[in-house]
């Protein structure tokens, strides 16, 4: 079963706007990661947030984690056409045997 | 460093044929894994290895075999291909485990079984 579920499934915005994607999960986690996948390519790691952290930043990326709501959000500020990609959250937990479980992804389209 | 290298990029198989997807990493990573990606399903773990000589099953292991004779290589074998195995396959590696560590992915292998 899928641990992480992204929302929305698809998002279309204009260049310069901010994009927010959400990830919900079902069981307690150790860590949550966000990955980007360009069309026809492999996944690329963006950011990792641990269960005892609430917010992390990396360049134009901001990730929040709310363990009480079992959810995380990825904010991309001042989006660019090059940000067009699918974004996945991945979690690991004691019940997953420390293996990553991926959500189905959010397809982000940034229009020039 | 080349990172994680997968071959072939594209492959068409007939039902019942066997084949091996190759995966190699040059980062001296202990952990390696194979995932398949299907529309609306995210990535699902097929098999993984925590070091040379050690392999274990993931979420969807049926129809696939793996071996880990060296740290660098982790081939995935399809024993008797079925149309349900049409998918995109990703090999991945990490330095010291999947929990809390960055996973490095290959570029993917597109497999069609007819």
Short mmCIF file of C-alpha atoms in Angstrom, two decimals:
data_model
loop_
_atom_site.label_atom_id
_atom_site.label_comp_id
_atom_site.label_asym_id
_atom_site.label_seq_id
_atom_site.Cartn_x
_atom_site.Cartn_y
_atom_site.Cartn_z
CA UNK A 1 0.00 0.00 0.00
CA UNK A 2 1.15 3.52 -0.64
CA UNK A 3 2.40 5.32 2.44
CA UNK A 4 2.65 8.75 0.87
CA UNK A 5 -0.08 10.38 -1.14
CA UNK A 6 0.56 13.62 -2.97
CA UNK A 7 -1.98 16.31 -3.55
CA UNK A 8 -2.81 17.66 -6.05
CA UNK A 9 -2.15 15.06 -8.73
CA UNK A 10 -1.48 17.83 -11.24
CA UNK A 11 -0.72 21.53 -10.89
CA UNK A 12 -0.34 24.13 -13.62
CA UNK A 13 0.98 27.60 -12.83
CA UNK A 14 2.65 30.56 -14.52
CA UNK A 15 6.34 31.33 -14.28
CA UNK A 16 7.10 33.43 -11.22
CA UNK A 17 4.23 32.01 -9.16
CA UNK A 18 4.72 29.78 -6.15
CA UNK A 19 3.85 26.08 -6.28
CA UNK A 20 2.71 24.12 -3.26
CA UNK A 21 2.43 20.36 -3.18
CA UNK A 22 1.26 18.27 -0.27
CA UNK A 23 2.03 14.78 0.92
CA UNK A 24 0.05 12.81 3.46
CA UNK A 25 1.07 9.55 5.05
CA UNK A 26 -0.56 6.98 7.28
CA UNK A 27 1.91 5.71 9.85
CA UNK A 28 4.59 7.35 11.98
CA UNK A 29 7.73 8.06 10.04
CA UNK A 30 11.43 8.45 10.69
CA UNK A 31 12.14 10.68 7.70
CA UNK A 32 10.41 12.19 4.70
CA UNK A 33 12.12 13.04 1.44
CA UNK A 34 11.09 14.90 -1.69
CA UNK A 35 12.30 13.90 -5.15
CA UNK A 36 11.91 15.45 -8.60
CA UNK A 37 11.55 13.49 -11.82
CA UNK A 38 11.88 15.14 -15.19
CA UNK A 39 10.06 13.46 -18.04
CA UNK A 40 11.89 10.32 -19.15
CA UNK A 41 14.54 10.62 -16.45
CA UNK A 42 15.35 9.18 -13.05
CA UNK A 43 14.45 10.67 -9.71
CA UNK A 44 16.64 13.34 -8.18
CA UNK A 45 16.79 13.96 -4.45
CA UNK A 46 15.66 17.44 -3.39
CA UNK A 47 15.45 17.57 0.37
CA UNK A 48 15.15 15.36 3.45
CA UNK A 49 13.31 16.30 6.62
CA UNK A 50 13.51 14.24 9.78
CA UNK A 51 10.58 13.51 12.03
CA UNK A 52 11.87 15.88 14.72
CA UNK A 53 12.16 18.78 12.27
CA UNK A 54 9.35 21.09 11.28
CA UNK A 55 10.79 23.09 8.39
CA UNK A 56 13.76 23.02 6.05
CA UNK A 57 14.91 25.28 3.27
CA UNK A 58 17.08 24.68 0.25
CA UNK A 59 17.35 27.50 -2.25
CA UNK A 60 13.84 28.14 -3.58
CA UNK A 61 12.49 25.05 -1.84
CA UNK A 62 10.75 25.07 1.51
CA UNK A 63 9.54 21.86 3.12
CA UNK A 64 7.36 21.64 6.18
CA UNK A 65 6.44 18.61 8.23
CA UNK A 66 3.47 18.30 10.56
CA UNK A 67 3.69 14.94 12.30
CA UNK A 68 0.44 15.52 14.19
CA UNK A 69 -1.40 15.74 10.85
CA UNK A 70 0.90 13.21 9.16
CA UNK A 71 1.53 15.58 6.31
CA UNK A 72 4.27 17.50 4.55
CA UNK A 73 4.29 20.28 2.02
CA UNK A 74 6.80 21.31 -0.62
CA UNK A 75 6.81 24.95 -1.64
CA UNK A 76 8.70 26.08 -4.72
CA UNK A 77 8.98 29.85 -4.81
CA UNK A 78 9.33 32.00 -7.93
CA UNK A 79 8.84 29.00 -10.17
CA UNK A 80 10.59 28.61 -13.51
CA UNK A 81 9.73 26.64 -16.63
CA UNK A 82 12.65 24.33 -15.72
CA UNK A 83 10.75 23.32 -12.56
CA UNK A 84 8.27 21.45 -14.74
CA UNK A 85 8.50 17.87 -13.49
CA UNK A 86 6.84 15.28 -11.29
CA UNK A 87 7.46 15.59 -7.58
CA UNK A 88 7.35 12.63 -5.21
CA UNK A 89 7.44 12.31 -1.48
CA UNK A 90 9.01 9.24 0.07
CA UNK A 91 8.85 8.10 3.66
CA UNK A 92 10.61 5.58 5.80
CA UNK A 93 9.38 4.25 9.09
CA UNK A 94 9.84 1.46 11.57
CA UNK A 95 6.93 -0.45 9.98
CA UNK A 96 8.48 -0.20 6.50
CA UNK A 97 11.68 -1.77 7.73
CA UNK A 98 13.51 1.47 7.02
CA UNK A 99 12.79 1.10 3.29
CA UNK A 100 11.48 4.05 1.31
CA UNK A 101 7.82 4.13 0.29
CA UNK A 102 6.90 6.51 -2.50
CA UNK A 103 3.71 8.36 -3.23
CA UNK A 104 2.16 8.65 -6.68
CA UNK A 105 3.53 12.10 -7.37
CA UNK A 106 2.36 15.57 -8.35
CA UNK A 107 2.84 16.63 -11.97
CA UNK A 108 3.85 20.30 -11.96
CA UNK A 109 3.70 22.32 -15.15
CA UNK A 110 5.18 25.82 -15.13
CA UNK A 111 4.07 27.82 -18.14
CA UNK A 112 6.45 30.48 -19.51
CA UNK B 1 31.68 9.57 -11.15
CA UNK B 2 29.07 8.16 -13.49
CA UNK B 3 26.66 7.54 -10.58
CA UNK B 4 24.09 4.81 -11.21
CA UNK B 5 24.16 3.37 -14.72
CA UNK B 6 21.36 1.22 -16.12
CA UNK B 7 21.24 -0.71 -19.35
CA UNK B 8 19.40 -1.13 -21.61
CA UNK B 9 17.39 2.09 -21.84
CA UNK B 10 14.64 0.48 -23.91
CA UNK B 11 13.72 -3.15 -24.47
CA UNK B 12 10.84 -5.02 -26.07
CA UNK B 13 10.33 -8.62 -25.04
CA UNK B 14 7.95 -11.34 -26.09
CA UNK B 15 5.91 -13.09 -23.44
CA UNK B 16 7.94 -15.90 -21.93
CA UNK B 17 11.34 -14.51 -22.82
CA UNK B 18 13.92 -13.83 -20.14
CA UNK B 19 16.30 -10.93 -19.84
CA UNK B 20 18.57 -9.12 -17.43
CA UNK B 21 18.53 -5.42 -16.64
CA UNK B 22 22.00 -4.29 -15.68
CA UNK B 23 22.78 -1.80 -12.93
CA UNK B 24 26.15 -0.53 -11.83
CA UNK B 25 27.22 2.21 -9.42
CA UNK B 26 30.67 3.68 -8.90
CA UNK B 27 30.05 5.42 -5.58
CA UNK B 28 30.97 2.46 -3.36
CA UNK B 29 27.42 2.35 -2.03
CA UNK B 30 26.42 -0.60 0.09
CA UNK B 31 22.68 -0.37 -0.49
CA UNK B 32 21.17 -1.01 -3.91
CA UNK B 33 17.59 -1.54 -4.99
CA UNK B 34 15.28 -2.00 -7.93
CA UNK B 35 11.95 -0.22 -8.30
CA UNK B 36 9.27 -0.34 -10.93
CA UNK B 37 7.19 2.70 -11.80
CA UNK B 38 3.70 2.34 -13.19
CA UNK B 39 1.14 5.09 -13.92
CA UNK B 40 -0.84 5.94 -10.80
CA UNK B 41 1.21 3.55 -8.65
CA UNK B 42 4.29 5.53 -7.70
CA UNK B 43 7.49 3.54 -7.30
CA UNK B 44 7.30 0.06 -5.86
CA UNK B 45 10.28 -1.80 -4.46
CA UNK B 46 11.08 -5.10 -6.20
CA UNK B 47 14.29 -6.31 -4.53
CA UNK B 48 17.06 -4.71 -2.57
CA UNK B 49 20.53 -5.49 -1.27
CA UNK B 50 22.32 -4.20 1.81
CA UNK B 51 25.73 -5.38 0.64
CA UNK B 52 27.56 -7.85 -1.56
CA UNK B 53 26.14 -11.34 -1.17
CA UNK B 54 22.96 -10.15 0.57
CA UNK B 55 19.60 -9.63 -1.13
CA UNK B 56 16.03 -9.42 0.06
CA UNK B 57 12.55 -9.07 -1.36
CA UNK B 58 10.66 -5.84 -1.59
CA UNK B 59 7.00 -5.15 -2.17
CA UNK B 60 6.59 -6.81 -5.61
CA UNK B 61 9.29 -9.49 -6.02
CA UNK B 62 7.38 -12.15 -7.96
CA UNK B 63 8.78 -12.86 -11.42
CA UNK B 64 12.14 -11.24 -10.68
CA UNK B 65 15.50 -12.47 -9.42
CA UNK B 66 18.52 -10.53 -8.25
CA UNK B 67 22.06 -11.24 -7.17
CA UNK B 68 24.83 -9.11 -5.68
CA UNK B 69 28.19 -10.68 -6.35
CA UNK B 70 30.05 -7.35 -6.18
CA UNK B 71 29.45 -4.03 -4.46
CA UNK B 72 29.17 -2.29 -7.83
CA UNK B 73 26.66 -4.46 -9.69
CA UNK B 74 23.05 -5.40 -9.00
CA UNK B 75 21.39 -7.05 -12.02
CA UNK B 76 17.65 -7.70 -12.19
CA UNK B 77 16.53 -10.82 -14.03
CA UNK B 78 13.09 -11.35 -15.50
CA UNK B 79 12.64 -15.08 -15.56
CA UNK B 80 9.67 -15.44 -17.95
CA UNK B 81 8.39 -12.07 -19.06
CA UNK B 82 4.69 -11.32 -18.79
CA UNK B 83 2.72 -8.31 -20.10
CA UNK B 84 2.14 -7.27 -16.46
CA UNK B 85 5.88 -6.60 -16.25
CA UNK B 86 5.63 -3.81 -18.81
CA UNK B 87 6.93 -0.89 -16.79
CA UNK B 88 9.76 1.52 -16.21
CA UNK B 89 12.47 0.08 -13.98
CA UNK B 90 14.78 2.13 -11.82
CA UNK B 91 17.91 1.04 -10.06
CA UNK B 92 18.94 3.04 -7.01
CA UNK B 93 21.73 3.12 -4.49
CA UNK B 94 22.64 4.78 -1.23
CA UNK B 95 25.71 4.87 0.96
CA UNK B 96 24.45 3.37 4.18
CA UNK B 97 20.79 2.50 4.01
CA UNK B 98 17.50 3.88 2.85
CA UNK B 99 16.46 5.46 6.10
CA UNK B 100 17.42 9.09 6.24
CA UNK B 101 19.88 8.90 3.39
CA UNK B 102 19.87 10.29 -0.12
CA UNK B 103 18.97 7.72 -2.74
CA UNK B 104 20.66 8.02 -6.13
CA UNK B 105 18.66 6.78 -9.10
CA UNK B 106 19.61 5.58 -12.54
CA UNK B 107 17.94 7.00 -15.63
CA UNK B 108 15.50 4.13 -15.99
CA UNK B 109 14.87 1.18 -18.30
CA UNK B 110 11.66 1.15 -20.33
CA UNK B 111 10.47 -2.43 -20.77
CA UNK B 112 7.57 -3.51 -22.97
CA UNK B 113 6.38 -7.12 -22.94
CA UNK B 114 4.17 -8.07 -25.88
#
